[in-house]
CSV table of C-alpha atoms and ligand atoms in Angstrom, one decimal:
chain,number,residue,atom,x,y,z
A,1,MET,CA,-20.4,4.1,21.5
A,2,LYS,CA,-18.4,5.3,24.5
A,3,PRO,CA,-16.3,8.5,24.2
A,4,ILE,CA,-12.9,7.9,22.7
A,5,GLU,CA,-11.0,8.9,25.8
A,6,ASP,CA,-12.5,5.9,27.6
A,7,CYS,CA,-10.3,3.7,25.5
A,8,PHE,CA,-7.1,5.2,26.9
A,9,GLU,CA,-7.1,2.8,29.8
A,10,LEU,CA,-7.1,-0.1,27.4
A,11,LEU,CA,-3.8,1.3,26.0
A,12,GLN,CA,-2.0,1.6,29.4
A,13,SER,CA,0.1,-1.5,28.8
A,14,GLN,CA,1.6,-2.8,25.6
A,15,LYS,CA,-1.1,-4.0,23.2
A,16,LYS,CA,-1.4,-5.5,19.7
A,17,ILE,CA,-3.3,-3.0,17.8
A,18,PHE,CA,-5.1,-3.8,14.5
A,19,ILE,CA,-5.7,-0.6,12.5
A,20,THR,CA,-7.8,-0.5,9.3
A,21,THR,CA,-9.5,1.9,6.9
A,22,HIS,CA,-11.8,1.8,4.0
A,23,HIS,CA,-11.7,-0.2,0.7
A,24,LYS,CA,-9.7,1.6,-2.0
A,25,PRO,CA,-8.0,3.9,0.5
A,26,ASP,CA,-7.4,7.5,-0.3
A,27,GLY,CA,-5.0,10.0,1.2
A,28,ASP,CA,-7.0,10.5,4.4
A,29,ALA,CA,-7.4,6.8,4.8
A,30,ILE,CA,-3.7,5.9,4.5
A,31,GLY,CA,-2.5,9.2,6.1
A,32,SER,CA,-4.6,8.6,9.2
A,33,MET,CA,-3.8,4.9,9.5
A,34,MET,CA,-0.1,5.5,9.1
A,35,ALA,CA,0.0,8.5,11.5
A,36,LEU,CA,-1.7,6.4,14.2
A,37,THR,CA,0.6,3.5,13.4
A,38,HIS,CA,3.7,5.6,13.9
A,39,TYR,CA,2.2,7.1,17.1
A,40,PHE,CA,1.4,3.7,18.6
A,41,LEU,CA,4.8,2.3,17.7
A,42,LYS,CA,6.4,5.2,19.5
A,43,LYS,CA,4.2,4.4,22.5
A,44,GLY,CA,5.7,0.8,22.5
A,45,HIS,CA,2.7,-1.1,21.1
A,46,VAL,CA,2.7,-3.7,18.4
A,47,VAL,CA,0.8,-2.4,15.4
A,48,TYR,CA,-0.8,-4.1,12.4
A,49,PRO,CA,-1.9,-1.6,9.8
A,50,VAL,CA,-4.3,-3.3,7.3
A,51,SER,CA,-5.7,-2.0,4.1
A,52,PRO,CA,-8.7,-3.9,2.7
A,53,SER,CA,-7.4,-3.4,-0.8
A,54,GLU,CA,-4.2,-2.3,-2.6
A,55,VAL,CA,-2.6,1.0,-1.6
A,56,PRO,CA,-2.7,3.3,-4.7
A,57,ASP,CA,0.6,4.3,-6.4
A,58,PHE,CA,0.3,8.0,-5.4
A,59,LEU,CA,0.5,7.0,-1.7
A,60,LEU,CA,3.4,4.6,-1.9
A,61,TRP,CA,5.8,7.3,-0.7
A,62,THR,CA,4.1,7.5,2.7
A,63,PRO,CA,6.6,6.8,5.5
A,64,GLY,CA,6.1,3.2,6.8
A,65,ILE,CA,3.9,2.1,3.9
A,66,GLU,CA,5.9,-1.2,3.8
A,67,LEU,CA,4.4,-2.1,7.1
A,68,VAL,CA,0.9,-2.2,5.6
A,69,PHE,CA,-0.8,-5.5,5.0
A,70,ASN,CA,-3.2,-5.7,2.0
A,71,TYR,CA,-6.0,-8.0,2.9
A,72,GLU,CA,-6.8,-8.9,-0.8
A,73,GLY,CA,-3.1,-9.7,-1.3
A,74,GLU,CA,-2.5,-11.8,1.9
A,75,PRO,CA,-5.9,-12.7,3.5
A,76,LYS,CA,-4.5,-15.6,5.6
A,77,MET,CA,-1.9,-13.4,7.2
A,78,VAL,CA,-4.5,-10.7,8.0
A,79,GLU,CA,-6.8,-13.3,9.5
A,80,LYS,CA,-4.0,-14.4,11.8
A,81,LEU,CA,-3.2,-10.7,12.8
A,82,ILE,CA,-6.8,-9.8,13.7
A,83,ALA,CA,-7.1,-13.0,15.7
A,84,GLU,CA,-4.1,-12.2,17.8
A,85,SER,CA,-4.8,-8.4,18.2
A,86,ASP,CA,-6.2,-6.9,21.4
A,87,ILE,CA,-8.0,-3.9,20.0
A,88,ILE,CA,-9.2,-2.7,16.6
A,89,PHE,CA,-9.1,0.9,15.3
A,90,CYS,CA,-11.3,1.8,12.4
A,91,LEU,CA,-10.4,5.0,10.6
A,92,ASP,CA,-12.1,7.1,7.9
A,93,PHE,CA,-15.2,4.9,7.5
A,94,ASN,CA,-18.2,4.4,9.8
A,95,ALA,CA,-20.1,1.4,8.5
A,96,LEU,CA,-18.5,-2.1,8.2
A,97,ASN,CA,-19.6,-2.6,4.6
A,98,ARG,CA,-17.0,0.1,3.6
A,99,VAL,CA,-14.2,-2.4,4.1
A,100,LYS,CA,-15.7,-4.7,1.5
A,101,SER,CA,-14.1,-8.2,1.7
A,102,LEU,CA,-12.8,-7.5,5.3
A,103,GLU,CA,-16.3,-6.9,6.5
A,104,SER,CA,-17.0,-10.4,7.9
A,105,LEU,CA,-13.6,-10.5,9.7
A,106,LEU,CA,-14.4,-7.2,11.4
A,107,GLN,CA,-18.0,-8.2,12.1
A,108,ASN,CA,-16.9,-11.5,13.8
A,109,ALA,CA,-14.0,-9.9,15.8
A,110,THR,CA,-14.8,-9.7,19.5
A,111,GLN,CA,-12.1,-7.2,20.4
A,112,PRO,CA,-13.1,-3.7,21.3
A,113,LYS,CA,-13.5,-1.6,18.2
A,114,VAL,CA,-12.6,2.1,18.2
A,115,LEU,CA,-13.9,4.5,15.6
A,116,ILE,CA,-12.2,7.7,14.4
A,117,ASP,CA,-14.2,9.1,11.5
A,118,HIS,CA,-15.8,12.2,10.0
A,119,HIS,CA,-18.6,10.8,7.9
A,120,MET,CA,-22.3,11.3,8.7
A,121,TYR,CA,-24.5,8.7,10.4
A,122,PRO,CA,-22.1,6.2,12.0
A,123,SER,CA,-23.4,2.6,12.3
A,124,PRO,CA,-23.6,1.2,15.9
A,125,SER,CA,-20.8,-1.3,15.3
A,126,PHE,CA,-18.2,0.4,17.4
A,127,ASP,CA,-17.5,0.3,21.2
A,128,TYR,CA,-15.5,3.5,21.6
A,129,GLY,CA,-14.9,6.4,19.3
A,130,THR,CA,-15.3,9.8,17.9
A,131,SER,CA,-17.5,10.7,14.9
A,132,ASP,CA,-17.7,14.3,13.8
A,133,ALA,CA,-18.9,15.3,10.3
A,134,ALA,CA,-17.7,18.8,10.9
A,135,LYS,CA,-14.1,17.7,10.8
A,136,SER,CA,-12.0,18.2,7.7
A,137,SER,CA,-10.5,14.8,7.7
A,138,THR,CA,-9.8,11.8,9.8
A,139,CYS,CA,-6.2,12.9,9.9
A,140,GLU,CA,-7.3,16.0,11.8
A,141,MET,CA,-9.1,13.8,14.3
A,142,VAL,CA,-6.0,11.6,14.8
A,143,TYR,CA,-4.1,14.7,15.6
A,144,ASP,CA,-6.8,15.6,18.1
A,145,PHE,CA,-6.6,12.1,19.5
A,146,ILE,CA,-2.9,12.3,20.1
A,147,ASN,CA,-3.3,15.7,21.7
A,148,LEU,CA,-6.1,14.4,23.9
A,149,ALA,CA,-3.7,11.6,25.1
A,150,GLY,CA,-1.3,14.4,26.1
A,151,ASP,CA,1.2,13.3,23.5
A,152,ASN,CA,1.7,16.3,21.2
A,153,ALA,CA,5.4,16.1,21.9
A,154,LEU,CA,5.5,12.7,20.2
A,155,ILE,CA,4.4,14.2,16.9
A,156,ASP,CA,7.4,14.3,14.6
A,157,THR,CA,7.9,14.9,10.9
A,158,THR,CA,7.0,11.3,10.1
A,159,ILE,CA,3.6,11.5,11.8
A,160,GLY,CA,3.3,15.1,10.5
A,161,ALA,CA,3.7,14.0,6.9
A,162,CYS,CA,1.0,11.4,7.3
A,163,LEU,CA,-1.4,13.9,9.0
A,164,TYR,CA,-0.7,16.5,6.4
A,165,THR,CA,-1.6,14.1,3.5
A,166,GLY,CA,-5.1,13.5,4.7
A,167,ALA,CA,-5.8,17.0,5.7
A,168,MET,CA,-4.6,18.2,2.3
A,169,THR,CA,-6.4,15.6,0.1
A,170,ASP,CA,-9.7,15.7,2.0
A,171,THR,CA,-9.9,19.6,1.8
A,172,GLY,CA,-9.0,19.9,-1.9
A,173,SER,CA,-5.6,21.5,-0.8
A,174,PHE,CA,-7.2,23.5,2.0
A,175,ARG,CA,-10.0,25.1,0.0
A,176,PHE,CA,-13.2,23.3,0.9
A,177,PRO,CA,-15.6,24.8,3.6
A,178,ALA,CA,-14.6,22.0,6.0
A,179,CYS,CA,-11.1,23.4,6.1
A,180,THR,CA,-11.5,25.4,9.4
A,181,ALA,CA,-9.1,27.5,11.4
A,182,SER,CA,-8.3,24.4,13.4
A,183,VAL,CA,-6.9,22.7,10.3
A,184,HIS,CA,-4.5,25.6,9.7
A,185,GLU,CA,-3.6,25.6,13.4
A,186,MET,CA,-2.7,21.9,13.1
A,187,ILE,CA,-0.6,22.5,10.0
A,188,ALA,CA,1.2,25.4,11.7
A,189,ASP,CA,2.1,23.1,14.6
A,190,LEU,CA,3.3,20.4,12.1
A,191,MET,CA,5.4,23.0,10.3
A,192,ARG,CA,7.0,24.2,13.5
A,193,LYS,CA,7.9,20.6,14.2
A,194,GLY,CA,9.8,20.6,10.9
A,195,LEU,CA,7.2,19.4,8.3
A,196,LYS,CA,8.3,20.0,4.7
A,197,GLN,CA,4.9,20.4,3.0
A,198,SER,CA,6.0,21.1,-0.6
A,199,ILE,CA,7.5,17.7,-0.9
A,200,ILE,CA,4.2,16.1,0.0
A,201,HIS,CA,2.3,18.2,-2.7
A,202,GLU,CA,4.9,17.0,-5.2
A,203,GLU,CA,4.6,13.4,-4.2
A,204,ILE,CA,0.9,13.4,-4.5
A,205,TYR,CA,0.0,15.9,-7.3
A,206,ASP,CA,3.1,16.0,-9.5
A,207,ALA,CA,3.9,12.3,-9.7
A,208,TRP,CA,1.5,11.3,-12.5
A,209,SER,CA,2.5,8.8,-15.2
A,210,GLU,CA,2.3,9.9,-18.8
A,211,ARG,CA,-0.5,7.3,-19.2
A,212,ARG,CA,-2.6,8.8,-16.5
A,213,THR,CA,-2.1,12.3,-17.8
A,214,ARG,CA,-3.2,11.3,-21.3
A,215,PHE,CA,-6.2,9.4,-19.8
A,216,LEU,CA,-7.3,12.7,-18.1
A,217,GLY,CA,-7.1,14.5,-21.5
A,218,TYR,CA,-9.1,11.8,-23.2
A,219,ILE,CA,-11.8,11.7,-20.4
A,220,LEU,CA,-12.2,15.5,-20.4
A,221,HIS,CA,-12.4,15.6,-24.1
A,222,GLN,CA,-14.6,12.6,-24.9
A,223,LYS,CA,-16.3,11.5,-21.7
A,224,MET,CA,-17.5,14.6,-19.9
A,225,GLU,CA,-21.0,15.9,-20.4
A,226,ILE,CA,-22.0,19.3,-19.1
A,227,PHE,CA,-25.7,20.3,-18.5
A,228,PRO,CA,-25.5,24.0,-18.0
A,229,GLU,CA,-29.2,24.4,-17.3
A,230,LEU,CA,-29.0,21.7,-14.6
A,231,HIS,CA,-25.8,23.2,-13.2
A,232,SER,CA,-24.4,19.7,-13.4
A,233,GLY,CA,-21.7,17.7,-15.1
A,234,LEU,CA,-21.2,14.0,-15.6
A,235,ILE,CA,-18.1,11.9,-16.4
A,236,THR,CA,-18.7,8.3,-17.5
A,237,ILE,CA,-15.8,5.8,-17.7
A,238,SER,CA,-16.3,2.3,-19.1
A,239,GLN,CA,-14.2,-0.8,-18.4
A,240,GLU,CA,-12.9,-0.5,-22.0
A,241,ASP,CA,-11.6,3.0,-21.2
A,242,LEU,CA,-9.9,1.7,-18.1
A,243,ASP,CA,-8.3,-1.2,-20.0
A,244,LYS,CA,-7.2,1.0,-23.0
A,245,PHE,CA,-5.1,3.3,-20.8
A,246,ASP,CA,-4.2,0.5,-18.3
A,247,ILE,CA,-5.8,2.5,-15.5
A,248,ARG,CA,-5.1,1.3,-11.9
A,249,THR,CA,-6.4,1.9,-8.4
A,250,GLY,CA,-6.1,5.5,-7.6
A,251,ASP,CA,-5.6,6.7,-11.2
A,252,THR,CA,-9.2,8.0,-11.3
A,253,GLU,CA,-8.8,9.9,-8.0
A,254,GLY,CA,-9.9,13.5,-8.3
A,255,LEU,CA,-11.4,13.2,-11.8
A,256,VAL,CA,-14.9,13.9,-10.4
A,257,ASN,CA,-13.9,17.4,-9.5
A,258,TYR,CA,-13.2,18.6,-13.0
A,259,PRO,CA,-16.8,19.6,-14.0
A,260,LEU,CA,-16.9,21.8,-10.8
A,261,SER,CA,-14.2,24.0,-12.3
A,262,ILE,CA,-16.6,25.1,-15.0
A,263,ALA,CA,-18.4,28.3,-14.2
A,264,GLY,CA,-22.0,27.7,-13.1
A,265,ILE,CA,-21.5,23.9,-12.4
A,266,ARG,CA,-22.3,23.0,-8.8
A,267,PHE,CA,-22.9,19.2,-9.0
A,268,ALA,CA,-20.5,16.7,-10.5
A,269,THR,CA,-20.9,12.9,-10.9
A,270,LEU,CA,-18.5,10.3,-12.0
A,271,ILE,CA,-19.7,6.8,-13.0
A,272,ILE,CA,-17.1,4.1,-13.5
A,273,GLU,CA,-17.7,0.6,-14.8
A,274,ARG,CA,-15.3,-1.6,-12.7
A,275,LYS,CA,-14.9,-5.4,-12.7
A,276,ASP,CA,-16.6,-5.5,-9.3
A,277,GLY,CA,-19.5,-3.3,-10.2
A,278,ILE,CA,-20.6,0.2,-11.0
A,279,LYS,CA,-19.0,2.8,-8.7
A,280,MET,CA,-20.3,6.4,-8.5
A,281,SER,CA,-18.8,9.5,-7.0
A,282,PHE,CA,-20.6,12.7,-6.3
A,283,ARG,CA,-19.3,16.2,-5.5
A,284,SER,CA,-21.1,19.5,-5.1
A,285,LYS,CA,-20.5,23.1,-4.2
A,286,GLY,CA,-22.8,25.1,-1.9
A,287,ASP,CA,-26.2,23.8,-0.7
A,288,PHE,CA,-26.8,20.8,-2.9
A,289,ASP,CA,-26.6,17.7,-0.6
A,290,VAL,CA,-24.9,14.9,-2.4
A,291,ASN,CA,-24.9,12.7,0.8
A,292,ALA,CA,-28.7,12.6,0.6
A,293,PHE,CA,-28.6,12.2,-3.2
A,294,SER,CA,-26.4,9.1,-3.0
A,295,ARG,CA,-28.2,7.6,0.0
A,296,ASN,CA,-31.6,8.1,-1.7
A,297,TYR,CA,-30.7,6.8,-5.2
A,298,PHE,CA,-27.4,4.9,-5.2
A,299,ASN,CA,-27.1,3.0,-2.0
A,300,GLY,CA,-24.2,5.2,-0.8
A,301,GLY,CA,-23.4,8.1,1.5
A,302,GLY,CA,-20.4,10.2,2.7
A,303,HIS,CA,-20.5,13.9,3.3
A,304,PHE,CA,-22.7,16.8,2.3
A,305,ASN,CA,-20.5,18.0,-0.5
A,306,ALA,CA,-18.7,14.7,-1.3
A,307,SER,CA,-20.2,11.2,-1.4
A,308,GLY,CA,-20.1,7.9,-3.2
A,309,GLY,CA,-22.4,5.1,-4.1
A,310,GLN,CA,-23.0,2.1,-6.4
A,311,SER,CA,-25.5,0.7,-8.8
A,312,SER,CA,-26.6,-2.9,-9.4
A,313,GLN,CA,-27.7,-2.1,-12.9
A,314,ASP,CA,-25.3,-2.3,-15.8
A,315,PHE,CA,-23.2,0.7,-17.0
A,316,LYS,CA,-25.6,2.0,-19.7
A,317,GLU,CA,-28.7,1.5,-17.5
A,318,THR,CA,-27.0,3.3,-14.6
A,319,ILE,CA,-26.2,6.3,-16.8
A,320,PHE,CA,-29.8,6.3,-18.2
A,321,ARG,CA,-31.3,6.1,-14.7
A,322,PHE,CA,-28.9,8.8,-13.3
A,323,LYS,CA,-29.9,11.2,-16.1
A,324,GLU,CA,-33.6,10.6,-15.3
A,325,ILE,CA,-33.0,11.4,-11.6
A,326,LEU,CA,-30.8,14.4,-12.5
A,327,SER,CA,-33.5,15.9,-14.6
A,328,GLU,CA,-35.5,16.2,-11.3
A,329,PHE,CA,-32.9,16.6,-8.7
A,330,HIS,CA,-30.1,19.1,-9.4
A,331,PRO,CA,-28.9,22.4,-8.0
A,332,SER,CA,-31.5,25.2,-8.7
A,333,LYS,CA,-28.8,27.8,-9.5
B,401,LIG,P1,-15.3,8.8,-3.3
B,401,LIG,O1,-16.2,9.4,-4.3
B,401,LIG,O2,-14.0,9.5,-3.2
B,401,LIG,O3,-15.2,7.3,-3.4
B,401,LIG,O4,-16.0,9.0,-1.9
B,401,LIG,C1,-16.4,10.3,-1.5
B,401,LIG,C2,-16.8,10.2,0.0
B,401,LIG,O5,-18.0,9.4,0.1
B,401,LIG,C3,-15.8,9.5,0.8
B,401,LIG,O6,-15.7,10.2,2.0
B,401,LIG,C4,-16.2,8.1,1.0
B,401,LIG,O7,-15.8,7.6,2.2
B,401,LIG,C5,-17.7,8.2,0.9
B,401,LIG,N1,-18.3,7.1,0.2
B,401,LIG,C6,-17.9,6.6,-1.1
B,401,LIG,N2,-18.6,5.6,-1.5
B,401,LIG,C7,-19.5,5.3,-0.5
B,401,LIG,C8,-20.5,4.3,-0.3
B,401,LIG,O8,-20.8,3.5,-1.1
B,401,LIG,N3,-21.2,4.4,0.9
B,401,LIG,C9,-21.0,5.4,1.8
B,401,LIG,N4,-21.7,5.4,2.9
B,401,LIG,N5,-20.0,6.3,1.7
B,401,LIG,C10,-19.3,6.3,0.6
B,402,LIG,MN1,-11.7,11.2,5.0
């Protein structure tokens, strides 16, 4: 992969730019994709932002979200857009299987692919890019990219709101260890440019439906197991639970963190039975490496303290197997 600045010369003249991010996009995925979209539009390019799956409700306020194509919703349109694009930007994922149904389209595309991402171990699928697991968020890296291009002056409150979203959501509202001084410097810059941060917090954290709030209560009361001696907690959600509360994409975002708010718990797991398979999320505090845990046992990956994976067994078998593994691999204190 060539350094990202080498792709600047490809962007000297007006280009058709296809930008995509991971399946089931989160705040950093949509924030980084939309920040880059607004920036490239300001530079006079034609931009096609594409999400592999539906944008969750809590991100629908994002400026410019109406420009986003959902591949699952309009596959033919997206096939046409990728075919006519000149260059492809891949944000907040580093292996092509993270875009699920869009994978073969990306795999077969012959245009240069540019990676901007902060997960560990990027696959060799990209021609240009920047990959840095020490970065808080892909949004921070898009900010760095715009600065590297010498375009800090083009960052306005629209781009700022998008960048803020990913930096905030990927750092647990600026509290995880990955939230370095450079994140706060970026936020200070965005605020000096007029960013109103409290509105973004409200849009994302105070816009729950009654249904989702009651679902949280049900899950914490009925579906969370705590294993104090293993310093671990587990939340399991069946398809029946999802149906009962009419739970949609994005409604389970953040649930995995709740066990970590209990004193002494340093490893939290969420197992969800979805129509398309068993999805697992792992979070930890301190020196327990959940990236290795999910890579070793659940065909996944991510970051040291936040990762995800899947299981090909059924829901009950997965829970059983997870507990067996947990009895051996868990934080020691
Ligand atoms: P989440 O639990 O929110 O789905 O994911 C946590 C982190 O792990 C995210 O940064 C996400 O990109 C990454 N991740 C989630 N699922 C997978 C997976 O199946 N494979 C890999 N390599 N990373 C994943
Ligand atoms: Mn991210």
